Amino acid sequence: MNYKLLASLFFIILFFSSCETRMTSYTPKEKDIDKPKNIILMIGDGMGVTQITAGLYTNGNQLNLEEFPIIGLHKSYASNDLVTDSAAGATAFSCGVKTYNGAIGVDADTMPVKTILEMAEEQGLATGMVSTSTITHATPASFICHQKVRKLHEANANDFLKTPIDLFVGGGKKYFEEREDGKNISLELRNKGYVVSDYFKEDIKSIEMDPSSPLAFYTAYENPVPQAEGRDYLPTISAKSVEFLHERGKEKGFFLMIEGSQIDWGGHANESNYIITEMHDFDEAIGEVLTFAKNNKETLVIVTADHETGGYAINKGSTLDSLVTAFTTDYHTADLIPVFAYGPGAEAFSGIYENTAIFDKMKEALGFE
Ligand code: MG
Ligand code: ZN
């Protein structure tokens, strides 16, 4: 055999095999995806783009929401209606299923579905919810309760005994303590080690939230009234709740849901000023959460809404100080809804996706099976 030919063959093979090695070595490593330790999901009920716009312009053309680097849109529709209600809307986030209007933590066949909050508890994370409605109202209820129809406030209150949630803050003391079935859920919570308080009677700023015990904190007998003294608790309590859960979730992290409930009620009432004051309150709470997240660096913050309410519009003749507004309905609409994300894992929230994808993305970010 020709020695020269053999040698060149050898070099050709060597060349190609080195090419191959070089090619594989050039293949980018699978991207290290930032995983958050904590998730704070903030829901502005009924907060469509116009609600945000109105809040922005009437706040000197500035909102904390502007600090979010990642923005997406979700498709808010329910399984049985293009226009969702808050129960189906929140269940999409909490359980990752498209379900019917009125469903609380159950799927379209009325079967209970495990929520992200329940999963977080199972995985050893600290969990909490803060709301400016009754804590048994559709949005918070969908994260811990499983009921075929909404508005079963007493049944929802009973479900708070089934998951060892570390903290909940909201109205609805009545549904825990003065029930038609005579049960006292607050007493049962105390027996489980909770500190249960009527903090709405106290000065909100001076409240101590001791992380050594789980905490149930009623802000009103039923729904917190916007004009009532102490009603502007959302920013203060959000900041305190984050610190509380940060301490309790030191080892494995925490999941916190914060709801600005009454942006929706301003929409139902077709009252622009109601929407705007609730938007400012919610955005102030966002500011508190961002302050924590920027410092903490292990927290993914997601801000979104379940749906838009009112078919709210800002019309010609408006100025920054004075908006000319209009409404097309006293119910919700089918608008796409903005999603804002900040922190490790935020990139996953850009684009357009189903509302249920918010559950999937949170679950993925926390590494739950
Ligand atoms: Mg709500
Ligand atoms: Zn509503």
Short mmCIF file of C-alpha atoms and ligand atoms in Angstrom, two decimals:
data_model
loop_
_atom_site.label_atom_id
_atom_site.label_comp_id
_atom_site.label_asym_id
_atom_site.label_seq_id
_atom_site.Cartn_x
_atom_site.Cartn_y
_atom_site.Cartn_z
CA MET A 1 0.00 0.00 0.00
CA ASN A 2 1.10 3.52 -0.82
CA TYR A 3 2.55 4.94 2.38
CA LYS A 4 1.89 8.55 1.30
CA LEU A 5 -1.78 7.81 0.63
CA LEU A 6 -2.13 6.14 4.01
CA ALA A 7 -0.51 9.12 5.72
CA SER A 8 -2.77 11.66 4.01
CA LEU A 9 -5.82 9.51 4.80
CA PHE A 10 -4.72 9.51 8.40
CA PHE A 11 -4.44 13.30 8.39
CA ILE A 12 -7.83 13.73 6.72
CA ILE A 13 -9.46 11.58 9.40
CA LEU A 14 -7.60 13.48 12.08
CA PHE A 15 -8.76 16.77 10.57
CA PHE A 16 -12.44 15.80 10.51
CA SER A 17 -12.42 14.26 13.94
CA SER A 18 -10.81 17.40 15.37
CA CYS A 19 -13.47 19.44 13.56
CA GLU A 20 -16.09 17.38 15.25
CA THR A 21 -14.53 17.85 18.66
CA ARG A 22 -14.22 21.52 18.00
CA MET A 23 -17.84 21.69 16.89
CA THR A 24 -19.10 19.96 20.02
CA SER A 25 -16.90 22.13 22.16
CA TYR A 26 -18.44 25.18 20.45
CA THR A 27 -21.98 24.04 21.19
CA PRO A 28 -23.24 26.51 23.78
CA LYS A 29 -23.72 25.01 27.20
CA GLU A 30 -27.34 24.64 28.17
CA LYS A 31 -28.17 28.08 29.48
CA ASP A 32 -28.01 28.29 33.23
CA ILE A 33 -31.51 29.41 34.03
CA ASP A 34 -31.74 31.58 37.09
CA LYS A 35 -33.96 29.96 39.66
CA PRO A 36 -35.61 32.12 42.29
CA LYS A 37 -35.85 30.99 45.89
CA ASN A 38 -39.00 33.03 46.50
CA ILE A 39 -41.99 34.09 44.41
CA ILE A 40 -44.24 37.04 45.08
CA LEU A 41 -47.30 37.04 42.81
CA MET A 42 -49.19 40.34 42.85
CA ILE A 43 -52.68 40.44 41.35
CA GLY A 44 -54.42 43.73 40.65
CA ASP A 45 -57.98 42.50 40.27
CA GLY A 46 -59.55 44.14 37.21
CA MET A 47 -56.27 45.91 36.32
CA GLY A 48 -56.17 46.26 32.55
CA VAL A 49 -53.85 48.52 30.58
CA THR A 50 -56.21 51.51 30.92
CA GLN A 51 -56.36 51.15 34.71
CA ILE A 52 -52.55 51.21 34.73
CA THR A 53 -52.54 54.20 32.37
CA ALA A 54 -54.96 56.14 34.57
CA GLY A 55 -52.89 55.32 37.65
CA LEU A 56 -49.72 56.39 35.86
CA TYR A 57 -50.83 59.76 34.51
CA THR A 58 -52.60 60.78 37.72
CA ASN A 59 -49.45 59.93 39.66
CA GLY A 60 -47.26 62.53 37.95
CA ASN A 61 -46.62 60.21 34.99
CA GLN A 62 -44.74 57.71 37.16
CA LEU A 63 -45.40 54.23 38.59
CA ASN A 64 -43.23 51.61 40.28
CA LEU A 65 -44.50 49.25 37.59
CA GLU A 66 -42.17 51.02 35.17
CA GLU A 67 -39.21 49.38 36.87
CA PHE A 68 -40.08 45.90 35.60
CA PRO A 69 -37.72 44.81 32.81
CA ILE A 70 -39.90 42.02 31.44
CA ILE A 71 -43.45 42.48 30.20
CA GLY A 72 -45.79 39.94 28.62
CA LEU A 73 -49.49 39.50 27.93
CA HIS A 74 -51.82 36.73 28.98
CA LYS A 75 -55.07 35.48 27.49
CA SER A 76 -57.56 35.77 30.31
CA TYR A 77 -60.54 33.77 29.01
CA ALA A 78 -62.29 31.05 31.03
CA SER A 79 -63.19 27.54 29.85
CA ASN A 80 -66.86 28.42 29.38
CA ASP A 81 -66.71 32.12 28.58
CA LEU A 82 -64.37 34.49 26.74
CA VAL A 83 -64.96 36.93 29.59
CA THR A 84 -63.60 35.43 32.79
CA ASP A 85 -64.60 36.10 36.37
CA SER A 86 -62.11 36.38 39.22
CA ALA A 87 -62.59 32.77 40.36
CA ALA A 88 -61.69 31.16 37.02
CA GLY A 89 -59.06 33.87 36.49
CA ALA A 90 -57.30 33.18 39.78
CA THR A 91 -57.68 29.39 39.44
CA ALA A 92 -55.79 29.63 36.14
CA PHE A 93 -52.85 31.18 38.05
CA SER A 94 -53.11 28.98 41.13
CA CYS A 95 -53.79 25.60 39.50
CA GLY A 96 -52.81 25.96 35.84
CA VAL A 97 -56.22 24.91 34.51
CA LYS A 98 -58.75 26.69 32.35
CA THR A 99 -61.95 26.39 34.29
CA TYR A 100 -65.49 27.78 34.35
CA ASN A 101 -66.56 31.06 35.89
CA GLY A 102 -67.22 30.62 39.58
CA ALA A 103 -64.76 27.73 40.03
CA ILE A 104 -62.52 28.02 43.11
CA GLY A 105 -59.47 25.73 42.85
CA VAL A 106 -61.36 23.13 40.80
CA ASP A 107 -61.09 22.19 37.12
CA ALA A 108 -63.75 22.34 34.39
CA ASP A 109 -65.12 19.00 35.66
CA THR A 110 -65.38 20.42 39.22
CA MET A 111 -62.49 18.24 40.42
CA PRO A 112 -60.13 19.82 43.00
CA VAL A 113 -56.67 20.70 41.64
CA LYS A 114 -53.61 21.19 43.81
CA THR A 115 -52.60 24.87 43.94
CA ILE A 116 -49.15 26.42 43.72
CA LEU A 117 -49.54 27.53 47.34
CA GLU A 118 -50.33 23.97 48.44
CA MET A 119 -47.36 22.68 46.43
CA ALA A 120 -45.13 25.29 48.03
CA GLU A 121 -46.27 24.15 51.49
CA GLU A 122 -45.56 20.52 50.59
CA GLN A 123 -42.06 21.50 49.47
CA GLY A 124 -41.37 23.22 52.76
CA LEU A 125 -41.67 26.83 51.61
CA ALA A 126 -43.36 29.42 53.79
CA THR A 127 -46.60 30.71 52.24
CA GLY A 128 -48.86 33.71 52.63
CA MET A 129 -51.63 35.82 51.16
CA VAL A 130 -52.53 39.46 51.57
CA SER A 131 -55.72 40.93 50.12
CA THR A 132 -57.82 44.09 50.26
CA SER A 133 -61.04 42.06 50.03
CA THR A 134 -62.24 39.35 52.39
CA ILE A 135 -59.61 36.63 52.42
CA THR A 136 -62.38 34.17 51.43
CA HIS A 137 -63.13 36.18 48.26
CA ALA A 138 -62.61 34.53 44.85
CA THR A 139 -59.02 35.62 44.18
CA PRO A 140 -57.30 34.59 47.43
CA ALA A 141 -59.70 31.66 47.93
CA SER A 142 -58.59 30.12 44.62
CA PHE A 143 -55.10 29.60 46.06
CA ILE A 144 -56.15 27.53 49.07
CA CYS A 145 -59.82 26.53 48.73
CA HIS A 146 -61.58 24.01 46.50
CA GLN A 147 -65.25 24.80 45.89
CA LYS A 148 -67.49 24.21 42.90
CA VAL A 149 -69.11 27.63 43.25
CA ARG A 150 -67.80 30.94 44.53
CA LYS A 151 -69.31 33.04 47.31
CA LEU A 152 -69.31 30.11 49.74
CA HIS A 153 -67.42 32.28 52.19
CA GLU A 154 -67.92 29.99 55.17
CA ALA A 155 -66.84 26.89 53.24
CA ASN A 156 -63.82 28.80 51.98
CA ALA A 157 -62.90 29.88 55.52
CA ASN A 158 -63.06 26.23 56.57
CA ASP A 159 -60.54 25.35 53.84
CA PHE A 160 -57.96 27.59 55.54
CA LEU A 161 -57.59 24.82 58.12
CA LYS A 162 -56.52 22.27 55.51
CA THR A 163 -53.21 23.81 54.37
CA PRO A 164 -50.66 25.10 56.89
CA ILE A 165 -50.45 28.56 55.32
CA ASP A 166 -48.05 30.70 57.37
CA LEU A 167 -49.80 34.03 57.00
CA PHE A 168 -53.04 35.49 55.73
CA VAL A 169 -54.22 39.07 55.87
CA GLY A 170 -57.59 40.33 54.70
CA GLY A 171 -61.19 41.01 55.61
CA GLY A 172 -63.86 38.45 56.45
CA LYS A 173 -63.57 37.86 60.20
CA LYS A 174 -67.29 37.14 60.12
CA TYR A 175 -66.84 34.00 58.00
CA PHE A 176 -64.35 32.59 60.48
CA GLU A 177 -66.09 33.46 63.72
CA GLU A 178 -69.77 34.20 63.29
CA ARG A 179 -70.85 31.38 61.09
CA GLU A 180 -74.18 29.81 60.39
CA ASP A 181 -72.77 26.38 61.28
CA GLY A 182 -71.64 27.70 64.68
CA LYS A 183 -68.01 26.70 64.11
CA ASN A 184 -65.25 29.07 65.21
CA ILE A 185 -62.43 28.73 62.68
CA SER A 186 -60.29 31.29 64.50
CA LEU A 187 -60.38 29.11 67.59
CA GLU A 188 -59.33 26.10 65.52
CA LEU A 189 -56.53 28.14 63.96
CA ARG A 190 -55.37 29.15 67.44
CA ASN A 191 -55.38 25.49 68.44
CA LYS A 192 -53.08 24.86 65.48
CA GLY A 193 -50.65 27.48 66.78
CA TYR A 194 -51.77 30.57 64.88
CA VAL A 195 -51.77 34.03 66.32
CA VAL A 196 -55.16 35.43 65.26
CA SER A 197 -55.71 39.19 65.44
CA ASP A 198 -58.13 41.95 64.55
CA TYR A 199 -55.45 44.31 63.45
CA PHE A 200 -57.93 46.60 61.73
CA LYS A 201 -58.58 48.15 65.12
CA GLU A 202 -54.96 49.17 65.57
CA ASP A 203 -52.52 51.54 63.98
CA ILE A 204 -51.30 49.61 60.99
CA LYS A 205 -47.77 51.02 61.07
CA SER A 206 -47.11 49.91 64.63
CA ILE A 207 -48.09 46.30 64.03
CA GLU A 208 -45.55 43.68 64.99
CA MET A 209 -45.63 40.57 62.84
CA ASP A 210 -43.70 38.02 64.86
CA PRO A 211 -42.45 35.27 62.55
CA SER A 212 -42.21 32.70 65.33
CA SER A 213 -45.88 31.73 64.85
CA PRO A 214 -48.19 31.50 61.84
CA LEU A 215 -50.47 34.51 61.63
CA ALA A 216 -54.11 35.13 60.70
CA PHE A 217 -54.88 38.78 60.52
CA TYR A 218 -58.40 40.15 59.89
CA THR A 219 -58.50 43.64 58.45
CA ALA A 220 -62.29 43.93 58.49
CA TYR A 221 -65.43 42.19 59.66
CA GLU A 222 -66.46 41.70 56.03
CA ASN A 223 -64.90 43.57 53.11
CA PRO A 224 -62.45 46.34 54.01
CA VAL A 225 -64.13 49.65 53.12
CA PRO A 226 -61.87 51.91 51.04
CA GLN A 227 -62.66 55.09 52.96
CA ALA A 228 -62.31 53.46 56.37
CA GLU A 229 -59.49 54.35 58.69
CA GLY A 230 -56.66 51.86 58.39
CA ARG A 231 -57.85 50.69 55.00
CA ASP A 232 -54.63 51.87 53.34
CA TYR A 233 -52.81 48.87 54.79
CA LEU A 234 -51.71 47.19 51.57
CA PRO A 235 -48.25 48.81 51.15
CA THR A 236 -47.37 48.57 54.85
CA ILE A 237 -48.64 45.04 55.31
CA SER A 238 -47.06 43.88 52.05
CA ALA A 239 -43.65 45.08 53.29
CA LYS A 240 -44.14 43.47 56.70
CA SER A 241 -45.46 40.23 55.19
CA VAL A 242 -42.44 39.90 52.93
CA GLU A 243 -40.12 40.24 55.95
CA PHE A 244 -42.26 37.80 57.94
CA LEU A 245 -42.16 35.14 55.21
CA HIS A 246 -38.51 35.81 54.43
CA GLU A 247 -37.74 34.86 58.03
CA ARG A 248 -40.05 31.82 58.10
CA GLY A 249 -38.84 30.70 54.66
CA LYS A 250 -35.16 31.24 55.42
CA GLU A 251 -34.26 27.70 54.50
CA LYS A 252 -36.45 26.80 51.52
CA GLY A 253 -37.96 30.09 50.40
CA PHE A 254 -41.49 31.45 50.31
CA PHE A 255 -44.53 32.01 48.12
CA LEU A 256 -46.65 35.10 48.68
CA MET A 257 -49.76 36.25 46.84
CA ILE A 258 -50.71 39.91 47.24
CA GLU A 259 -53.99 41.17 45.81
CA GLY A 260 -55.11 44.73 45.15
CA SER A 261 -58.74 43.59 45.12
CA GLN A 262 -60.66 46.78 44.68
CA ILE A 263 -59.34 48.09 41.36
CA ASP A 264 -62.02 45.70 40.10
CA TRP A 265 -64.69 47.22 42.30
CA GLY A 266 -63.95 50.68 40.96
CA GLY A 267 -64.49 49.22 37.50
CA HIS A 268 -67.78 47.58 38.46
CA ALA A 269 -68.93 50.87 39.97
CA ASN A 270 -67.75 52.75 36.84
CA GLU A 271 -65.94 55.15 39.17
CA SER A 272 -62.69 56.41 37.74
CA ASN A 273 -61.49 57.92 41.03
CA TYR A 274 -62.06 54.64 42.85
CA ILE A 275 -59.94 52.83 40.23
CA ILE A 276 -57.20 55.45 40.46
CA THR A 277 -56.89 55.48 44.27
CA GLU A 278 -56.82 51.66 44.31
CA MET A 279 -54.21 51.66 41.52
CA HIS A 280 -52.00 54.03 43.53
CA ASP A 281 -52.41 51.87 46.63
CA PHE A 282 -51.47 48.74 44.68
CA ASP A 283 -48.51 50.42 43.00
CA GLU A 284 -47.23 51.58 46.37
CA ALA A 285 -47.34 47.96 47.53
CA ILE A 286 -45.43 47.02 44.36
CA GLY A 287 -42.79 49.60 45.36
CA GLU A 288 -42.39 47.97 48.78
CA VAL A 289 -42.05 44.52 47.23
CA LEU A 290 -39.50 45.75 44.67
CA THR A 291 -37.41 47.34 47.42
CA PHE A 292 -37.19 43.93 49.08
CA ALA A 293 -36.57 42.04 45.81
CA LYS A 294 -33.77 44.37 44.68
CA ASN A 295 -31.97 43.85 47.93
CA ASN A 296 -32.73 40.12 48.25
CA LYS A 297 -31.85 39.08 44.66
CA GLU A 298 -33.42 35.62 45.06
CA THR A 299 -37.01 36.71 44.58
CA LEU A 300 -39.09 36.59 41.43
CA VAL A 301 -41.84 39.23 41.45
CA ILE A 302 -44.76 38.86 39.04
CA VAL A 303 -47.47 41.50 38.73
CA THR A 304 -50.58 40.86 36.69
CA ALA A 305 -54.39 40.94 36.74
CA ASP A 306 -57.06 38.31 36.31
CA HIS A 307 -58.97 40.46 33.79
CA GLU A 308 -59.93 44.03 32.94
CA THR A 309 -63.09 45.52 34.46
CA GLY A 310 -65.37 48.20 33.04
CA GLY A 311 -64.16 48.43 29.46
CA TYR A 312 -62.42 51.48 30.83
CA ALA A 313 -61.20 54.13 28.36
CA ILE A 314 -59.37 57.46 28.54
CA ASN A 315 -60.74 59.78 25.87
CA LYS A 316 -59.92 62.97 24.00
CA GLY A 317 -59.79 66.07 26.14
CA SER A 318 -57.78 64.35 28.88
CA THR A 319 -54.75 65.97 30.51
CA LEU A 320 -52.27 64.48 33.00
CA ASP A 321 -54.24 66.01 35.84
CA SER A 322 -57.72 65.46 34.51
CA LEU A 323 -58.80 62.37 32.64
CA VAL A 324 -61.91 62.17 30.49
CA THR A 325 -62.95 58.59 31.06
CA ALA A 326 -65.68 56.27 29.86
CA PHE A 327 -66.86 52.74 30.48
CA THR A 328 -68.45 50.23 28.12
CA THR A 329 -69.72 47.81 30.79
CA ASP A 330 -70.12 47.35 34.54
CA TYR A 331 -68.65 43.85 34.20
CA HIS A 332 -65.31 42.42 33.06
CA THR A 333 -63.95 42.40 29.52
CA ALA A 334 -61.91 39.88 27.48
CA ASP A 335 -58.82 42.08 27.01
CA LEU A 336 -55.32 40.65 26.95
CA ILE A 337 -53.76 41.37 30.33
CA PRO A 338 -50.22 42.63 31.00
CA VAL A 339 -47.74 40.60 33.06
CA PHE A 340 -44.71 42.29 34.64
CA ALA A 341 -41.77 40.26 35.94
CA TYR A 342 -38.66 41.16 37.92
CA GLY A 343 -35.86 39.03 39.33
CA PRO A 344 -34.39 35.57 38.66
CA GLY A 345 -36.54 33.67 36.15
CA ALA A 346 -38.31 36.83 34.93
CA GLU A 347 -37.33 36.26 31.26
CA ALA A 348 -39.85 33.40 31.03
CA PHE A 349 -42.69 35.90 31.30
CA SER A 350 -42.13 37.81 28.05
CA GLY A 351 -44.40 37.07 25.09
CA ILE A 352 -48.08 36.21 24.75
CA TYR A 353 -49.45 33.13 26.47
CA GLU A 354 -52.47 31.63 28.22
CA ASN A 355 -53.24 32.77 31.79
CA THR A 356 -52.61 29.15 32.87
CA ALA A 357 -48.98 29.49 31.68
CA ILE A 358 -48.34 31.77 34.66
CA PHE A 359 -48.84 28.73 36.89
CA ASP A 360 -46.57 26.61 34.66
CA LYS A 361 -43.83 29.25 34.69
CA MET A 362 -43.98 29.70 38.47
CA LYS A 363 -43.89 25.94 39.01
CA GLU A 364 -40.93 25.63 36.66
CA ALA A 365 -39.14 28.52 38.33
CA LEU A 366 -39.51 26.93 41.77
CA GLY A 367 -38.44 23.55 40.38
CA PHE A 368 -41.61 21.72 41.47
CA GLU A 369 -42.34 18.38 39.83
MG MG B 1 -60.38 39.60 43.62
ZN ZN B 2 -65.02 41.76 39.17
#
